[in-house]
Coordinates of C-alpha atoms in Angstrom, one line a residue:
X652 CA 0.1 -0.1 -0.2
X653 CA 1.6 3.4 -0.7
X654 CA -0.1 6.9 0.2
X655 CA 1.5 10.0 -1.1
X656 CA 0.5 13.8 -0.6
X657 CA 0.6 16.8 -1.3
X658 CA 3.0 19.9 0.0
X659 CA 2.1 20.7 3.7
X660 CA -0.7 18.0 4.1
X661 CA 0.0 15.7 7.0
X662 CA 0.6 11.8 6.5
X663 CA -1.1 9.7 9.3
X664 CA 0.3 6.3 9.9
X665 CA -1.0 3.7 12.7
X666 CA -4.5 4.2 10.9
X667 CA -4.9 1.2 8.8
X668 CA -6.4 -2.1 10.0
X669 CA -3.5 -5.0 9.8
X670 CA -4.3 -8.2 7.6
X671 CA -3.3 -11.7 9.3
X672 CA -2.9 -14.7 7.7
X673 CA -2.8 -18.6 10.2
X674 CA -0.6 -21.4 8.9
X675 CA 0.8 -24.3 10.5
X676 CA 4.5 -25.7 9.6
X677 CA 4.5 -28.6 7.6
X678 CA 7.3 -29.6 8.1
X679 CA 7.9 -29.8 11.9
X680 CA 5.1 -31.3 14.7
X681 CA 6.2 -29.4 17.2
X682 CA 2.9 -27.7 19.5
X683 CA 4.2 -24.0 19.0
X684 CA 4.3 -22.0 22.6
X685 CA 2.7 -18.5 21.3
X686 CA 3.1 -16.2 17.9
X687 CA 5.1 -13.8 17.0
X688 CA 4.3 -11.8 12.8
X689 CA 6.4 -11.3 9.9
X690 CA 6.7 -9.1 7.1
X691 CA 8.6 -9.1 3.7
X692 CA 10.2 -5.8 2.9
X693 CA 11.1 -5.0 -1.0
X694 CA 14.0 -3.3 -1.0
X695 CA 16.1 -4.0 -4.3
X696 CA 16.1 -1.3 -6.5
X697 CA 16.7 -3.5 -9.3
X698 CA 13.7 -5.8 -9.3
X699 CA 10.3 -4.7 -10.0
X700 CA 8.4 -6.7 -8.0
X701 CA 9.1 -10.0 -5.6
X702 CA 7.0 -12.5 -3.8
X703 CA 7.3 -13.4 0.3
X704 CA 6.8 -16.8 1.1
X705 CA 6.9 -18.3 3.9
X706 CA 7.9 -21.9 3.1
X707 CA 6.1 -22.1 -0.6
X708 CA 3.0 -20.1 0.6
X709 CA 2.9 -17.0 -1.0
X710 CA 1.7 -14.3 2.2
X711 CA 0.2 -11.8 -0.3
X712 CA 0.1 -10.7 -4.0
X713 CA 4.1 -9.3 -5.4
X714 CA 4.9 -6.2 -4.0
X715 CA 6.5 -3.4 -5.7
X716 CA 9.9 -2.1 -4.6
X717 CA 9.8 0.2 -1.6
X718 CA 6.5 -1.5 0.1
X719 CA 6.0 -4.2 2.3
X720 CA 3.6 -6.9 2.4
X721 CA 0.9 -6.5 5.7
X722 CA 1.7 -7.9 9.1
X723 CA 0.9 -12.0 9.3
X724 CA 0.7 -13.8 12.7
X725 CA 2.4 -17.6 12.5
X726 CA 2.9 -19.4 15.1
X727 CA 5.8 -19.7 16.7
X728 CA 7.8 -22.5 15.0
X729 CA 11.4 -22.6 12.6
X730 CA 9.8 -22.1 9.1
X731 CA 11.8 -21.5 5.5
X732 CA 11.4 -17.6 4.7
X733 CA 11.6 -17.0 0.6
X734 CA 11.7 -14.2 -1.8
X735 CA 10.9 -15.0 -5.7
X736 CA 11.1 -13.4 -8.8
X737 CA 9.1 -14.0 -11.9
X738 CA 10.9 -12.5 -15.0
X739 CA 9.2 -10.1 -16.9
X740 CA 11.4 -11.5 -19.7
X741 CA 10.6 -14.7 -19.5
X742 CA 7.9 -15.3 -17.6
X743 CA 10.1 -17.6 -15.5
X744 CA 10.4 -17.6 -11.5
X745 CA 13.8 -17.8 -9.9
X746 CA 13.8 -18.0 -6.1
X747 CA 16.2 -15.1 -5.2
X748 CA 17.1 -15.7 -1.8
X749 CA 16.1 -18.1 1.5
X750 CA 16.8 -18.2 4.7
X751 CA 15.5 -20.3 8.0
X752 CA 14.1 -18.5 11.1
X753 CA 12.9 -19.8 14.7
X754 CA 10.1 -17.4 15.0
X755 CA 9.8 -16.3 18.9
X756 CA 6.8 -15.9 20.7
X757 CA 6.1 -12.2 20.8
X758 CA 7.9 -10.9 18.1
X759 CA 8.0 -9.0 15.1
X760 CA 10.1 -9.8 12.1
X761 CA 10.7 -8.3 8.8
X762 CA 12.6 -9.9 6.3
X763 CA 14.1 -7.5 4.0
X764 CA 14.9 -7.8 0.5
X765 CA 17.8 -6.3 -0.1
X766 CA 21.7 -6.3 -2.3
X767 CA 21.4 -6.7 -6.3
X768 CA 19.6 -8.6 -9.0
X769 CA 22.9 -10.4 -8.9
X770 CA 23.5 -11.1 -5.7
X771 CA 20.0 -10.6 -3.5
X772 CA 20.5 -11.0 0.0
X773 CA 17.8 -11.5 3.4
X774 CA 18.1 -9.7 6.4
X775 CA 16.4 -10.5 9.1
X776 CA 15.2 -7.4 11.4
X777 CA 13.4 -8.2 15.0
X778 CA 11.4 -6.3 18.0
X779 CA 9.7 -7.8 20.8
X780 CA 5.7 -7.0 20.1
X781 CA 4.3 -4.2 22.6
X782 CA 1.0 -4.0 24.3
X783 CA 0.0 -0.9 24.9
X784 CA -2.7 0.0 27.5
X785 CA -6.2 1.8 26.0
X786 CA -4.8 4.8 27.8
X787 CA -1.1 5.1 26.5
X788 CA -0.4 8.1 24.3
X789 CA 3.4 7.0 23.3
X790 CA 4.6 4.8 20.6
X791 CA 7.7 2.7 19.5
X792 CA 10.0 4.1 16.5
X793 CA 12.9 1.6 15.3
X794 CA 15.0 2.2 12.2
X795 CA 16.8 0.9 9.7
X796 CA 19.0 1.7 7.1
X797 CA 18.6 -0.1 3.5
X798 CA 20.3 2.5 1.0
X799 CA 22.7 1.3 -1.2
X800 CA 24.2 5.5 -1.7
X801 CA 23.5 7.4 1.8
X802 CA 26.6 5.4 3.7
X803 CA 25.9 5.8 7.7
X804 CA 23.7 7.9 8.8
X805 CA 21.8 10.1 11.5
X806 CA 18.0 10.2 12.0
X807 CA 16.5 13.5 13.9
X808 CA 12.8 14.2 14.6
X809 CA 11.3 17.7 14.9
X810 CA 8.9 20.4 14.1
X811 CA 8.5 21.5 10.3
X812 CA 11.7 23.3 9.4
X813 CA 13.8 22.3 12.1
X814 CA 17.2 23.0 12.3
X815 CA 18.6 19.4 12.8
X816 CA 21.9 21.4 14.1
X817 CA 20.7 22.6 17.0
X818 CA 18.1 18.8 17.7
X819 CA 19.3 15.8 19.1
X820 CA 19.1 12.6 16.7
X821 CA 16.7 9.8 17.9
X822 CA 19.4 7.4 16.0
X823 CA 22.8 7.6 14.8
X824 CA 25.8 6.1 12.7
X825 CA 22.8 3.8 11.3
X826 CA 25.5 1.6 9.0
X827 CA 24.2 0.3 5.5
X828 CA 21.9 -3.4 5.7
X829 CA 21.7 -2.4 9.8
X830 CA 18.9 -1.6 12.1
X831 CA 18.9 0.0 15.7
X832 CA 16.9 -0.9 18.9
X833 CA 13.4 0.5 19.5
X834 CA 12.5 3.9 21.3
X835 CA 9.7 5.0 23.1
X836 CA 8.4 8.6 22.1
X837 CA 5.2 10.5 22.6
X838 CA 2.5 10.8 19.3
X839 CA 3.0 14.3 17.7
X840 CA 2.9 16.0 14.3
X841 CA 6.7 16.1 13.3
X842 CA 9.4 15.5 10.1
X843 CA 12.3 13.5 10.0
X844 CA 15.7 14.3 9.3
X845 CA 18.3 11.9 7.1
X846 CA 21.9 13.4 7.5
X847 CA 25.2 11.6 7.1
X848 CA 26.3 10.0 10.3
X849 CA 28.0 13.0 12.2
X850 CA 27.5 15.7 9.8
X851 CA 23.6 17.4 10.8
X852 CA 24.7 20.3 8.8
X853 CA 24.1 18.0 5.1
X854 CA 20.6 16.8 4.5
X855 CA 20.1 13.9 2.9
X856 CA 16.2 14.1 3.2
X857 CA 13.5 15.8 5.1
X858 CA 10.0 14.2 5.2
X859 CA 6.4 15.5 4.5
X860 CA 5.1 16.4 7.7
X861 CA 3.7 13.1 9.0
X862 CA 1.5 12.0 12.5
X863 CA 3.0 10.1 14.6
X864 CA -0.6 8.2 15.7
X865 CA 0.0 6.5 19.2
X866 CA 0.1 2.6 20.1
X867 CA 1.8 1.4 17.3
X868 CA 5.3 0.5 16.7
X869 CA 6.4 1.1 13.7
X870 CA 10.4 0.5 11.7
X871 CA 11.0 3.3 9.5
X872 CA 13.5 2.5 6.7
X873 CA 15.5 4.7 4.4
X874 CA 15.5 3.7 1.0
X875 CA 16.8 4.9 -2.2
X876 CA 14.3 6.3 -4.6
X877 CA 15.7 4.9 -7.4
X878 CA 14.0 6.9 -9.8
X879 CA 10.5 5.4 -8.7
X880 CA 9.7 9.0 -7.0
X881 CA 11.7 12.7 -7.1
X882 CA 14.5 13.4 -4.6
X883 CA 17.6 10.7 -3.9
X884 CA 15.9 9.0 -0.8
X885 CA 12.6 7.8 0.4
X886 CA 11.5 6.5 3.9
X887 CA 9.8 2.7 4.2
X888 CA 6.9 3.1 7.3
X889 CA 5.8 -0.3 8.1
X890 CA 4.2 -1.1 11.3
X891 CA 1.7 -3.8 13.2
X892 CA -1.3 -1.5 12.1
X893 CA -0.8 0.2 9.3
X894 CA -0.7 -3.3 6.6
X895 CA 1.4 -3.4 3.7
X896 CA 3.2 0.2 5.2
X897 CA 3.8 3.3 3.2
X898 CA 6.3 5.2 1.9
X899 CA 7.4 9.2 2.7
X900 CA 8.9 11.2 0.2
X901 CA 11.7 13.9 0.1
X902 CA 9.6 17.4 0.9
X903 CA 11.8 19.6 -1.1
X904 CA 11.4 17.4 -4.1
X905 CA 9.1 19.3 -6.8
X906 CA 6.3 17.3 -8.9
X907 CA 7.3 16.6 -12.5
X908 CA 5.4 15.7 -15.1
X909 CA 6.2 14.9 -19.1
X910 CA 4.0 16.7 -21.3
X911 CA 2.8 15.1 -24.4
X912 CA 0.1 16.4 -27.3
X913 CA -2.4 14.0 -27.8
X914 CA -4.7 16.3 -30.1
X915 CA -4.0 16.7 -33.3
X916 CA -6.6 18.9 -34.3
X917 CA -4.8 21.4 -32.6
X918 CA -1.5 21.5 -33.4
X919 CA 0.8 22.1 -31.9
X920 CA 1.0 23.9 -28.0
X921 CA 2.8 26.2 -26.3
X922 CA 1.8 25.6 -22.0
X923 CA 1.8 28.4 -19.4
X924 CA 1.9 28.8 -15.7
X925 CA -1.7 31.5 -15.6
X926 CA 0.5 33.7 -13.2
X927 CA 3.7 33.4 -16.3
X928 CA 2.5 33.9 -19.7
X929 CA 4.7 35.1 -21.1
X930 CA 7.5 32.2 -20.0
X931 CA 5.9 28.9 -21.6
X932 CA 6.4 26.0 -18.8
X933 CA 6.6 23.9 -22.7
X934 CA 6.8 25.6 -26.5
X935 CA 6.1 24.1 -29.4
X936 CA 5.0 21.2 -28.1
X937 CA 4.2 18.7 -31.4
X938 CA 1.9 16.4 -31.7
X939 CA 2.7 13.2 -30.3
X940 CA 6.0 14.4 -28.7
X941 CA 6.7 14.1 -25.1
X942 CA 8.6 16.5 -22.8
X943 CA 11.3 15.0 -20.5
X944 CA 10.7 15.5 -16.9
X945 CA 10.1 19.1 -16.2
X946 CA 9.7 20.2 -12.9
X947 CA 6.8 21.8 -11.6
X948 CA 6.9 25.2 -9.6
X949 CA 5.1 24.7 -6.2
X950 CA 1.6 26.1 -6.3
X951 CA -0.2 28.9 -3.6
X952 CA -2.6 26.4 -2.3
X953 CA -2.0 22.9 -1.5
X954 CA 0.1 22.0 -4.6
X955 CA -2.6 23.1 -7.2
X956 CA -1.1 25.0 -10.1
X957 CA -3.1 26.8 -13.1
X958 CA -1.9 25.9 -16.0
X959 CA -2.9 27.5 -19.7
X960 CA -2.8 25.4 -23.1
X961 CA -2.6 28.2 -26.3
X962 CA -1.8 27.3 -29.9
X963 CA 2.6 27.3 -30.4
X964 CA 2.8 31.0 -30.3
X965 CA -0.5 32.5 -30.2
X966 CA -0.8 33.4 -26.5
X967 CA -3.7 35.0 -27.7
X968 CA -6.1 31.9 -28.0
X969 CA -6.7 30.0 -24.4
X970 CA -7.0 26.2 -25.7
X971 CA -7.5 25.4 -22.2
X972 CA -7.0 26.5 -18.5
X973 CA -7.7 24.9 -15.2
X974 CA -6.2 24.4 -12.0
X975 CA -4.4 21.3 -11.4
X976 CA -2.7 19.4 -8.9
X977 CA 0.5 17.7 -8.2
X978 CA 1.8 15.4 -5.7
X979 CA 4.7 16.4 -3.9
X980 CA 7.4 14.5 -4.7
X981 CA 6.1 12.2 -7.6
X982 CA 6.2 11.9 -10.7
X983 CA 3.5 12.5 -13.9
X984 CA 2.5 11.9 -17.5
X985 CA 0.4 15.0 -18.8
X986 CA -1.8 14.1 -22.0
X987 CA -3.5 17.5 -24.2
X988 CA -5.9 15.7 -25.5
X989 CA -9.6 16.4 -27.3
X990 CA -10.4 18.4 -31.1
X991 CA -10.4 22.3 -30.4
X992 CA -12.0 22.8 -33.7
X993 CA -15.2 21.6 -31.5
X994 CA -14.2 23.4 -28.8
X995 CA -13.7 20.0 -27.0
X996 CA -10.4 19.5 -25.0
X997 CA -8.9 18.3 -21.9
X998 CA -5.8 18.1 -20.3
X999 CA -5.4 14.7 -18.9
X1000 CA -2.6 13.5 -15.9
X1001 CA -1.4 10.4 -14.9
X1002 CA 0.9 8.8 -12.1
X1003 CA 3.6 7.0 -13.4
X1004 CA 6.6 5.5 -12.0
X1005 CA 10.2 5.7 -14.0
X1006 CA 12.0 3.4 -13.0
X1007 CA 12.9 1.1 -15.1
X1008 CA 12.7 -2.9 -15.1
X1009 CA 15.8 -4.6 -16.1
X1010 CA 14.5 -7.4 -18.0
X1011 CA 11.3 -6.2 -19.6
X1012 CA 9.1 -3.4 -20.2
X1013 CA 6.9 -0.8 -18.2
X1014 CA 3.7 -0.9 -20.8
X1015 CA 1.1 1.1 -19.8
X1016 CA -2.8 1.6 -22.1
X1017 CA -4.3 5.3 -22.3
X1018 CA -7.6 5.7 -23.6
X1019 CA -7.5 9.8 -23.7
X1020 CA -10.7 9.8 -26.8
X1021 CA -13.3 12.1 -25.2
X1022 CA -15.9 10.3 -27.2
X1023 CA -18.6 8.7 -25.1
X1024 CA -18.1 4.8 -27.0
X1025 CA -16.1 2.1 -25.3
X1026 CA -13.4 0.3 -26.4
X1027 CA -11.0 -2.7 -26.7
X1028 CA -7.0 -2.8 -26.9
X1029 CA -5.6 -6.0 -27.9
X1030 CA -1.6 -7.3 -28.4
X1031 CA -1.5 -9.7 -31.0
X1032 CA 1.6 -11.6 -31.3
X1033 CA 3.1 -12.5 -34.5
X1034 CA 1.2 -14.7 -37.0
X1035 CA -2.0 -14.3 -34.7
X1036 CA -5.1 -13.2 -35.8
X1037 CA -7.3 -11.0 -33.4
X1038 CA -9.8 -13.2 -31.3
X1039 CA -11.7 -10.4 -29.9
X1040 CA -13.5 -12.0 -26.8
X1041 CA -9.6 -11.9 -25.6
X1042 CA -8.6 -8.4 -25.5
X1043 CA -5.8 -7.0 -23.2
X1044 CA -7.4 -4.2 -21.5
X1045 CA -11.5 -4.2 -22.6
X1046 CA -14.9 -1.8 -22.5
X1047 CA -13.1 1.1 -21.7
X1048 CA -14.5 4.7 -21.3
X1049 CA -12.6 7.8 -22.4
X1050 CA -9.8 10.0 -20.4
X1051 CA -9.3 5.8 -18.9
X1052 CA -5.7 4.7 -18.2
X1053 CA -4.9 0.6 -17.4
X1054 CA -2.2 0.2 -14.3
X1055 CA 1.2 -0.4 -16.4
X1056 CA 2.3 -4.0 -16.6
X1057 CA 5.3 -5.6 -17.2
X1058 CA 5.7 -7.4 -20.6
X1059 CA 9.0 -9.6 -22.3
X1060 CA 11.0 -7.9 -24.8
X1061 CA 8.7 -8.7 -28.3
X1062 CA 7.5 -7.5 -31.1
X1063 CA 3.4 -6.8 -31.3
X1064 CA 0.5 -5.5 -33.1
X1065 CA -1.9 -3.1 -31.6
X1066 CA -5.4 -2.7 -32.5
X1067 CA -8.2 -0.7 -30.5
X1068 CA -12.0 -1.8 -31.8
X1069 CA -15.4 -0.3 -30.2
X1070 CA -16.5 -3.1 -27.6
X1071 CA -19.9 -2.6 -28.5
X1072 CA -19.3 -3.6 -32.4
X1073 CA -15.9 -5.1 -32.6
X1074 CA -15.5 -2.3 -35.3
X1075 CA -11.4 -1.8 -35.8
X1076 CA -11.7 1.9 -34.8
X1077 CA -7.2 1.7 -35.1
X1078 CA -4.4 -0.4 -36.1
X1079 CA -2.5 -3.2 -36.8
X1080 CA 0.0 -0.6 -35.7
X1081 CA 3.6 -2.6 -35.1
X1082 CA 5.3 -2.1 -31.5
X1083 CA 8.4 -3.5 -30.7
X1084 CA 9.3 -3.8 -26.5
X1085 CA 12.5 -3.4 -25.3
X1086 CA 14.3 -4.4 -22.2
X1087 CA 14.5 -1.5 -18.8
X1088 CA 12.2 0.9 -21.1
X1089 CA 8.9 2.4 -20.1
X1090 CA 6.4 3.5 -22.8
X1091 CA 2.8 4.2 -23.1
X1092 CA 0.2 3.8 -25.9
X1093 CA -2.6 5.8 -26.3
X1094 CA -5.5 6.2 -28.0
X1095 CA -6.5 9.4 -29.4
X1096 CA -8.9 11.4 -31.3
X1097 CA -8.5 12.3 -34.6
X1098 CA -11.3 14.6 -37.0
X1099 CA -13.6 11.6 -38.2
X1100 CA -15.6 10.2 -34.5
X1101 CA -15.4 7.2 -36.2
X1102 CA -12.3 6.6 -36.1
X1103 CA -8.6 6.8 -33.4
X1104 CA -5.6 6.9 -33.5
X1105 CA -2.8 5.1 -31.7
X1106 CA 0.3 7.4 -30.4
X1107 CA 3.2 5.4 -29.0
X1108 CA 4.7 7.7 -26.1
X1109 CA 8.5 6.7 -25.7
X1110 CA 10.8 7.2 -24.0
X1111 CA 9.5 8.0 -20.9
X1112 CA 12.5 9.7 -18.9
X1113 CA 13.9 7.5 -16.0

């Protein structure tokens, strides 16, 4: 689970329900004296997703980089714990790493997958499970460092905008792949600041304002952002009551947007911040073109920003003008779509990751047409024929994305049909997928409402 927030909006931790699973160990007849809890944390940036297993049973669906599984409760026995990876290229599942651990009663274990794709490792972190009283106003924190680039770190907690050089760190000299002991603090609204060990004047990361709720034990782990979000680092926060955990971005990192022009009838466009119609954010953006990531200036009201779209070189004609919200530290893809001739345009914003998968293509589909008809997308392998009962994505209304998937490198044909009649609206368009590439395939309007056009946006910059 992943929660992301705009500038100055506090992040509330400790309010989500825990998902519990129960199982026995099939390899040992011993009777357990009690129970402990486990979760897996994916901290290996080369891999898009990994599966955490107890013995050969998955605890849940694969988890993405930066994310943790929900907390699961198990008998206090000895188990094998495993991480698997399913290749986006071959679709074969590989056992990445394994470790045998005897679960102790009333102890919480976090199994961290880290290292490299060539040499994956599991490090096991554990802490006692505290049973809080109903009247407790405190919580527990412990810290871990699985960044590959930060070195040893100090971690501070303070009021918004505080100076770490004038403060005492909560944790000092936390070396890579290690964790601290548990400390107790009062529940509070605070910012985390991470610095190199012994150097409070160099800030590696300053978190969003974060509400630390009482009566929980939270593991706060420093990870590399690996282009998943902006900034160099993120904090992954997991605990007994927050399921798969959340991650907290560097509050200093501005959001970025890659703009694309998907409106053939409008021709090339300029994009301005409405308060500055003299210097465009994007100039002369051609139809089907895509920009590199562009930092969006911080808005005046919780991250909102008003944008104005005009024909290239003609600021006197406004095609579109609206306020948009950009999540702090996050990446977005913005599509200008529609038909200018019918005064029917829109700017559609989708959140995206910019981290390529080393052995596969990160592939997304968008239906960016403004017509109300629903469509089906097909990806057809070489020498195959169109079978309309098996779309890759079906019955999609206009301005609707499909969550990205990983696909093996291969050559495919893209075909789009009307869902109700199976009439081909666009394609076939031959598309070659490459490893470590991020692309989006977009269906856009044409002058003829009965026809559409397929636009391939590549590359989406990592």
